The first five atom37 places (N, CA, C, CB, O) and aatype in JSON, in Angstrom:
{
  "aatype": [9, 0, 10, 0, 0, 7, 7, 16, 10, 9, 0, 0, 0, 10, 10, 13, 0, 0, 13, 18, 0, 7, 7, 15, 7, 12, 1, 10, 0, 0, 19, 15, 7, 14, 0, 10, 1, 15, 0, 10, 9, 17, 7, 14, 10, 10, 0, 10, 0, 17, 10, 19, 1, 0, 5, 7, 19, 6, 1, 1, 11, 7, 6, 3, 10, 0, 1, 1, 7, 19, 3, 14, 0, 14, 7, 15, 1, 6, 2, 7, 16],
  "atom_mask": [
    [1, 1, 1, 1, 1],
    [1, 1, 1, 1, 1],
    [1, 1, 1, 1, 1],
    [1, 1, 1, 1, 1],
    [1, 1, 1, 1, 1],
    [1, 1, 1, 0, 1],
    [1, 1, 1, 0, 1],
    [1, 1, 1, 1, 1],
    [1, 1, 1, 1, 1],
    [1, 1, 1, 1, 1],
    [1, 1, 1, 1, 1],
    [1, 1, 1, 1, 1],
    [1, 1, 1, 1, 1],
    [1, 1, 1, 1, 1],
    [1, 1, 1, 1, 1],
    [1, 1, 1, 1, 1],
    [1, 1, 1, 1, 1],
    [1, 1, 1, 1, 1],
    [1, 1, 1, 1, 1],
    [1, 1, 1, 1, 1],
    [1, 1, 1, 1, 1],
    [1, 1, 1, 0, 1],
    [1, 1, 1, 0, 1],
    [1, 1, 1, 1, 1],
    [1, 1, 1, 0, 1],
    [1, 1, 1, 1, 1],
    [1, 1, 1, 1, 1],
    [1, 1, 1, 1, 1],
    [1, 1, 1, 1, 1],
    [1, 1, 1, 1, 1],
    [1, 1, 1, 1, 1],
    [1, 1, 1, 1, 1],
    [1, 1, 1, 0, 1],
    [1, 1, 1, 1, 1],
    [1, 1, 1, 1, 1],
    [1, 1, 1, 1, 1],
    [1, 1, 1, 1, 1],
    [1, 1, 1, 1, 1],
    [1, 1, 1, 1, 1],
    [1, 1, 1, 1, 1],
    [1, 1, 1, 1, 1],
    [1, 1, 1, 1, 1],
    [1, 1, 1, 0, 1],
    [1, 1, 1, 1, 1],
    [1, 1, 1, 1, 1],
    [1, 1, 1, 1, 1],
    [1, 1, 1, 1, 1],
    [1, 1, 1, 1, 1],
    [1, 1, 1, 1, 1],
    [1, 1, 1, 1, 1],
    [1, 1, 1, 1, 1],
    [1, 1, 1, 1, 1],
    [1, 1, 1, 1, 1],
    [1, 1, 1, 1, 1],
    [1, 1, 1, 1, 1],
    [1, 1, 1, 0, 1],
    [1, 1, 1, 1, 1],
    [1, 1, 1, 1, 1],
    [1, 1, 1, 1, 1],
    [1, 1, 1, 1, 1],
    [1, 1, 1, 1, 1],
    [1, 1, 1, 0, 1],
    [1, 1, 1, 1, 1],
    [1, 1, 1, 1, 1],
    [1, 1, 1, 1, 1],
    [1, 1, 1, 1, 1],
    [1, 1, 1, 1, 1],
    [1, 1, 1, 1, 1],
    [1, 1, 1, 0, 1],
    [1, 1, 1, 1, 1],
    [1, 1, 1, 1, 1],
    [1, 1, 1, 1, 1],
    [1, 1, 1, 1, 1],
    [1, 1, 1, 1, 1],
    [1, 1, 1, 0, 1],
    [1, 1, 1, 1, 1],
    [1, 1, 1, 1, 1],
    [1, 1, 1, 1, 1],
    [1, 1, 1, 1, 1],
    [1, 1, 1, 0, 1],
    [1, 1, 1, 1, 1]
  ],
  "atom_positions": [
    [[98.52, 93.36, 96.77], [97.33, 94.1, 96.45], [96.92, 93.82, 95.02], [97.55, 95.61, 96.67], [95.73, 93.75, 94.71]],
    [[97.9, 93.65, 94.14], [97.57, 93.35, 92.75], [96.84, 92.02, 92.65], [98.84, 93.33, 91.87], [95.92, 91.86, 91.85]],
    [[97.25, 91.06, 93.47], [96.58, 89.75, 93.47], [95.14, 89.89, 93.95], [97.34, 88.76, 94.36], [94.23, 89.28, 93.37]],
    [[94.93, 90.68, 94.98], [93.57, 90.89, 95.48], [92.73, 91.63, 94.44], [93.6, 91.68, 96.81], [91.56, 91.29, 94.23]],
    [[93.31, 92.64, 93.8], [92.57, 93.39, 92.78], [92.23, 92.49, 91.59], [93.39, 94.61, 92.31], [91.12, 92.53, 91.07]],
    [[93.19, 91.69, 91.18], [92.94, 90.77, 90.06], [91.89, 89.74, 90.4], [0.0, 0.0, 0.0], [91.01, 89.43, 89.59]],
    [[91.97, 89.19, 91.61], [90.97, 88.22, 92.04], [89.58, 88.82, 92.12], [0.0, 0.0, 0.0], [88.6, 88.19, 91.75]],
    [[89.5, 90.05, 92.61], [88.22, 90.74, 92.69], [87.67, 91.0, 91.3], [88.35, 92.05, 93.46], [86.47, 90.83, 91.07]],
    [[88.53, 91.4, 90.38], [88.1, 91.66, 89.0], [87.58, 90.38, 88.35], [89.26, 92.24, 88.18], [86.55, 90.41, 87.67]],
    [[88.27, 89.28, 88.55], [87.83, 88.01, 87.97], [86.52, 87.56, 88.6], [88.91, 86.93, 88.16], [85.62, 87.1, 87.89]],
    [[86.41, 87.69, 89.92], [85.16, 87.3, 90.58], [84.0, 88.16, 90.1], [85.31, 87.42, 92.11], [82.9, 87.66, 89.88]],
    [[84.24, 89.46, 89.94], [83.18, 90.35, 89.44], [82.79, 89.98, 88.01], [83.64, 91.82, 89.51], [81.61, 90.01, 87.67]],
    [[83.77, 89.64, 87.19], [83.47, 89.26, 85.81], [82.64, 87.98, 85.77], [84.77, 89.07, 85.02], [81.71, 87.87, 84.98]],
    [[82.99, 87.01, 86.62], [82.22, 85.77, 86.67], [80.79, 86.02, 87.18], [82.92, 84.74, 87.57], [79.84, 85.45, 86.66]],
    [[80.67, 86.85, 88.19], [79.35, 87.19, 88.72], [78.53, 87.92, 87.65], [79.47, 88.05, 90.0], [77.34, 87.65, 87.48]],
    [[79.16, 88.84, 86.96], [78.5, 89.57, 85.87], [78.03, 88.59, 84.8], [79.44, 90.64, 85.26], [76.9, 88.69, 84.32]],
    [[78.9, 87.65, 84.41], [78.54, 86.68, 83.37], [77.38, 85.8, 83.83], [79.76, 85.8, 83.02], [76.5, 85.46, 83.03]],
    [[77.36, 85.44, 85.1], [76.26, 84.62, 85.61], [74.94, 85.39, 85.58], [76.56, 84.15, 87.04], [73.91, 84.82, 85.22]],
    [[74.96, 86.65, 85.94], [73.74, 87.45, 85.96], [73.21, 87.72, 84.55], [73.99, 88.77, 86.68], [72.0, 87.75, 84.33]],
    [[74.12, 87.93, 83.61], [73.7, 88.32, 82.27], [73.86, 87.21, 81.25], [74.48, 89.51, 81.83], [73.93, 87.47, 80.05]],
    [[73.93, 85.97, 81.71], [74.02, 84.84, 80.79], [72.76, 84.8, 79.93], [74.21, 83.48, 81.56], [71.65, 85.01, 80.43]],
    [[72.92, 84.55, 78.67], [71.79, 84.5, 77.77], [71.44, 85.85, 77.19], [0.0, 0.0, 0.0], [70.58, 85.93, 76.32]],
    [[72.08, 86.89, 77.64], [71.82, 88.22, 77.09], [72.55, 88.39, 75.77], [0.0, 0.0, 0.0], [73.41, 87.57, 75.42]],
    [[72.22, 89.39, 75.07], [72.86, 89.63, 73.78], [74.2, 90.33, 73.99], [71.95, 90.46, 72.86], [74.51, 90.8, 75.08]],
    [[74.98, 90.4, 72.92], [76.25, 91.1, 72.97], [76.06, 92.59, 73.19], [0.0, 0.0, 0.0], [76.94, 93.25, 73.74]],
    [[74.92, 93.12, 72.78], [74.63, 94.53, 72.99], [74.56, 94.86, 74.48], [73.33, 94.92, 72.31], [75.03, 95.91, 74.91]],
    [[73.98, 93.96, 75.26], [73.87, 94.2, 76.7], [75.27, 94.24, 77.31], [73.01, 93.12, 77.38], [75.56, 95.09, 78.15]],
    [[76.12, 93.32, 76.9], [77.49, 93.3, 77.4], [78.21, 94.6, 77.06], [78.25, 92.09, 76.83], [78.92, 95.16, 77.89]],
    [[78.04, 95.06, 75.84], [78.7, 96.3, 75.43], [78.16, 97.49, 76.2], [78.53, 96.52, 73.93], [78.9, 98.44, 76.48]],
    [[76.88, 97.46, 76.54], [76.26, 98.59, 77.23], [76.77, 98.74, 78.66], [74.76, 98.43, 77.24], [76.84, 99.85, 79.17]],
    [[77.11, 97.64, 79.31], [77.54, 97.73, 80.7], [79.05, 97.65, 80.86], [76.91, 96.63, 81.5], [79.57, 97.92, 81.94]],
    [[79.78, 97.29, 79.8], [81.23, 97.2, 79.94], [81.87, 98.58, 80.05], [81.84, 96.43, 78.76], [82.92, 98.72, 80.66]],
    [[81.25, 99.6, 79.46], [81.78, 100.96, 79.55], [81.84, 101.46, 80.98], [0.0, 0.0, 0.0], [82.9, 101.9, 81.43]],
    [[80.73, 101.4, 81.72], [80.79, 101.81, 83.13], [81.74, 100.95, 83.96], [79.4, 101.76, 83.74], [82.38, 101.45, 84.89]],
    [[81.83, 99.67, 83.63], [82.75, 98.8, 84.36], [84.2, 99.24, 84.16], [82.57, 97.34, 83.92], [84.99, 99.24, 85.1]],
    [[84.54, 99.61, 82.94], [85.91, 100.06, 82.66], [86.19, 101.4, 83.33], [86.13, 100.18, 81.15], [87.3, 101.63, 83.83]],
    [[85.2, 102.3, 83.35], [85.4, 103.58, 84.05], [85.61, 103.34, 85.54], [84.18, 104.52, 83.82], [86.41, 104.02, 86.18]],
    [[84.88, 102.38, 86.09], [85.06, 102.06, 87.5], [86.47, 101.54, 87.75], [84.02, 101.02, 87.94], [87.1, 101.89, 88.75]],
    [[86.97, 100.71, 86.85], [88.33, 100.18, 87.0], [89.36, 101.31, 86.91], [88.62, 99.12, 85.93], [90.38, 101.28, 87.6]],
    [[89.08, 102.3, 86.05], [90.01, 103.43, 85.94], [90.05, 104.25, 87.22], [89.61, 104.33, 84.77], [91.06, 104.89, 87.52]],
    [[88.98, 104.24, 87.98], [88.96, 104.96, 89.26], [89.61, 104.12, 90.36], [87.51, 105.32, 89.66], [90.43, 104.63, 91.12]],
    [[89.24, 102.86, 90.43], [89.74, 102.02, 91.52], [91.2, 101.61, 91.35], [88.89, 100.8, 91.65], [91.89, 101.4, 92.34]],
    [[91.67, 101.5, 90.12], [93.07, 101.09, 89.89], [94.07, 102.02, 90.57], [0.0, 0.0, 0.0], [94.91, 101.54, 91.34]],
    [[94.01, 103.32, 90.31], [94.95, 104.23, 90.98], [94.78, 104.26, 92.5], [94.79, 105.62, 90.42], [95.75, 104.43, 93.24]],
    [[93.54, 104.11, 92.96], [93.33, 104.09, 94.42], [93.98, 102.87, 95.05], [91.83, 104.11, 94.74], [94.57, 102.97, 96.13]],
    [[93.87, 101.72, 94.39], [94.54, 100.52, 94.9], [96.06, 100.69, 94.86], [94.12, 99.28, 94.09], [96.76, 100.25, 95.78]],
    [[96.58, 101.32, 93.81], [98.02, 101.56, 93.72], [98.48, 102.49, 94.84], [98.39, 102.16, 92.34], [99.54, 102.28, 95.43]],
    [[97.69, 103.51, 95.12], [98.03, 104.43, 96.21], [98.02, 103.72, 97.55], [97.05, 105.61, 96.23], [98.9, 103.94, 98.38]],
    [[97.03, 102.86, 97.78], [96.97, 102.1, 99.02], [98.19, 101.19, 99.15], [95.68, 101.26, 99.08], [98.76, 101.07, 100.24]],
    [[98.61, 100.56, 98.05], [99.79, 99.7, 98.08], [101.03, 100.52, 98.43], [99.98, 98.99, 96.73], [101.85, 100.09, 99.24]],
    [[101.16, 101.71, 97.83], [102.31, 102.55, 98.09], [102.37, 102.97, 99.56], [102.28, 103.79, 97.18], [103.44, 102.94, 100.17]],
    [[101.24, 103.36, 100.12], [101.2, 103.76, 101.52], [101.59, 102.61, 102.42], [99.8, 104.28, 101.9], [102.34, 102.79, 103.38]],
    [[101.08, 101.41, 102.12], [101.44, 100.24, 102.93], [102.94, 99.93, 102.83], [100.61, 99.01, 102.5], [103.57, 99.62, 103.83]],
    [[103.49, 100.02, 101.62], [104.92, 99.74, 101.43], [105.78, 100.75, 102.18], [105.27, 99.74, 99.94], [106.79, 100.38, 102.76]],
    [[105.38, 102.02, 102.16], [106.13, 103.03, 102.89], [106.06, 102.77, 104.39], [105.6, 104.44, 102.56], [107.04, 103.0, 105.11]],
    [[104.93, 102.31, 104.87], [104.8, 101.99, 106.29], [105.72, 100.85, 106.7], [0.0, 0.0, 0.0], [106.32, 100.88, 107.77]],
    [[105.82, 99.84, 105.84], [106.72, 98.71, 106.12], [108.16, 99.19, 106.18], [106.56, 97.61, 105.04], [108.9, 98.84, 107.1]],
    [[108.57, 100.01, 105.2], [109.94, 100.5, 105.18], [110.22, 101.4, 106.39], [110.22, 101.26, 103.89], [111.32, 101.36, 106.94]],
    [[109.25, 102.2, 106.8], [109.43, 103.06, 107.97], [109.64, 102.2, 109.22], [108.21, 104.0, 108.16], [110.53, 102.48, 110.03]],
    [[108.82, 101.16, 109.37], [108.97, 100.29, 110.54], [110.29, 99.53, 110.53], [107.81, 99.29, 110.6], [110.89, 99.31, 111.59]],
    [[110.77, 99.14, 109.34], [112.07, 98.48, 109.25], [113.17, 99.43, 109.7], [112.33, 97.99, 107.82], [114.08, 99.03, 110.43]],
    [[113.1, 100.7, 109.26], [114.1, 101.68, 109.67], [114.06, 101.96, 111.16], [0.0, 0.0, 0.0], [115.11, 102.08, 111.8]],
    [[112.85, 102.06, 111.72], [112.73, 102.28, 113.16], [113.29, 101.11, 113.95], [111.27, 102.52, 113.55], [113.92, 101.3, 114.99]],
    [[113.07, 99.9, 113.44], [113.61, 98.72, 114.12], [115.13, 98.71, 114.08], [113.06, 97.44, 113.47], [115.78, 98.4, 115.09]],
    [[115.71, 99.05, 112.93], [117.17, 99.12, 112.84], [117.73, 100.19, 113.78], [117.6, 99.41, 111.4], [118.75, 99.97, 114.43]],
    [[117.07, 101.34, 113.85], [117.53, 102.42, 114.73], [117.41, 102.01, 116.2], [116.73, 103.71, 114.46], [118.27, 102.32, 117.01]],
    [[116.32, 101.32, 116.52], [116.11, 100.9, 117.91], [117.17, 99.89, 118.34], [114.7, 100.29, 118.08], [117.63, 99.91, 119.49]],
    [[117.56, 99.02, 117.42], [118.59, 98.03, 117.75], [119.99, 98.61, 117.66], [118.48, 96.83, 116.83], [120.96, 97.98, 118.09]],
    [[120.1, 99.81, 117.11], [121.41, 100.43, 117.0], [122.25, 99.82, 115.89], [0.0, 0.0, 0.0], [123.48, 99.89, 115.94]],
    [[121.6, 99.24, 114.92], [122.31, 98.6, 113.82], [122.59, 99.63, 112.74], [121.5, 97.41, 113.24], [121.7, 100.35, 112.3]],
    [[123.86, 99.7, 112.33], [124.24, 100.55, 111.22], [124.29, 99.66, 109.99], [125.62, 101.29, 111.49], [125.13, 98.75, 109.92]],
    [[123.43, 99.89, 109.02], [123.42, 99.01, 107.84], [124.77, 99.01, 107.15], [122.35, 99.45, 106.86], [125.47, 100.01, 107.12]],
    [[125.11, 97.85, 106.61], [126.39, 97.69, 105.92], [126.44, 98.58, 104.69], [126.61, 96.23, 105.52], [125.41, 98.78, 104.04]],
    [[127.62, 99.12, 104.35], [127.73, 99.94, 103.13], [127.33, 99.11, 101.9], [129.18, 100.47, 102.95], [127.72, 97.96, 101.75]],
    [[126.54, 99.73, 101.04], [126.1, 99.06, 99.83], [124.86, 98.22, 100.0], [0.0, 0.0, 0.0], [124.36, 97.67, 99.02]],
    [[124.32, 98.1, 101.22], [123.11, 97.3, 101.41], [121.88, 98.13, 101.07], [123.02, 96.77, 102.85], [121.96, 99.35, 100.96]],
    [[120.77, 97.46, 100.9], [119.52, 98.17, 100.58], [119.13, 99.12, 101.71], [118.39, 97.16, 100.31], [118.63, 100.21, 101.45]],
    [[119.35, 98.7, 102.94], [118.96, 99.52, 104.09], [119.81, 100.79, 104.18], [119.08, 98.71, 105.37], [119.36, 101.8, 104.72]],
    [[121.03, 100.74, 103.66], [121.92, 101.89, 103.74], [121.57, 102.93, 102.68], [123.38, 101.44, 103.57], [121.9, 104.11, 102.83]],
    [[120.9, 102.51, 101.61], [120.5, 103.45, 100.57], [121.59, 103.8, 99.59], [0.0, 0.0, 0.0], [121.43, 104.74, 98.81]],
    [[122.69, 103.07, 99.6], [123.77, 103.37, 98.63], [123.88, 102.26, 97.62], [125.11, 103.57, 99.34], [124.73, 102.33, 96.73]]
  ]
}
């Protein structure tokens, strides 16, 4: 998700630069504030989405182990010790 977020941020920056090429530095400063506020909103939402997806993967791994009747080895990541 971080790769997708970073790629989207870079693509948006390039698109922004293309639209406002030739503008003054004042124009860039005027619109960078809202852009940063937007990033402050979307960043935690993307992190939350990543966390939910990771928990889903771990839940499915546990269900698969239980379905197969596998008891994770002591000290393994799946055992939690």
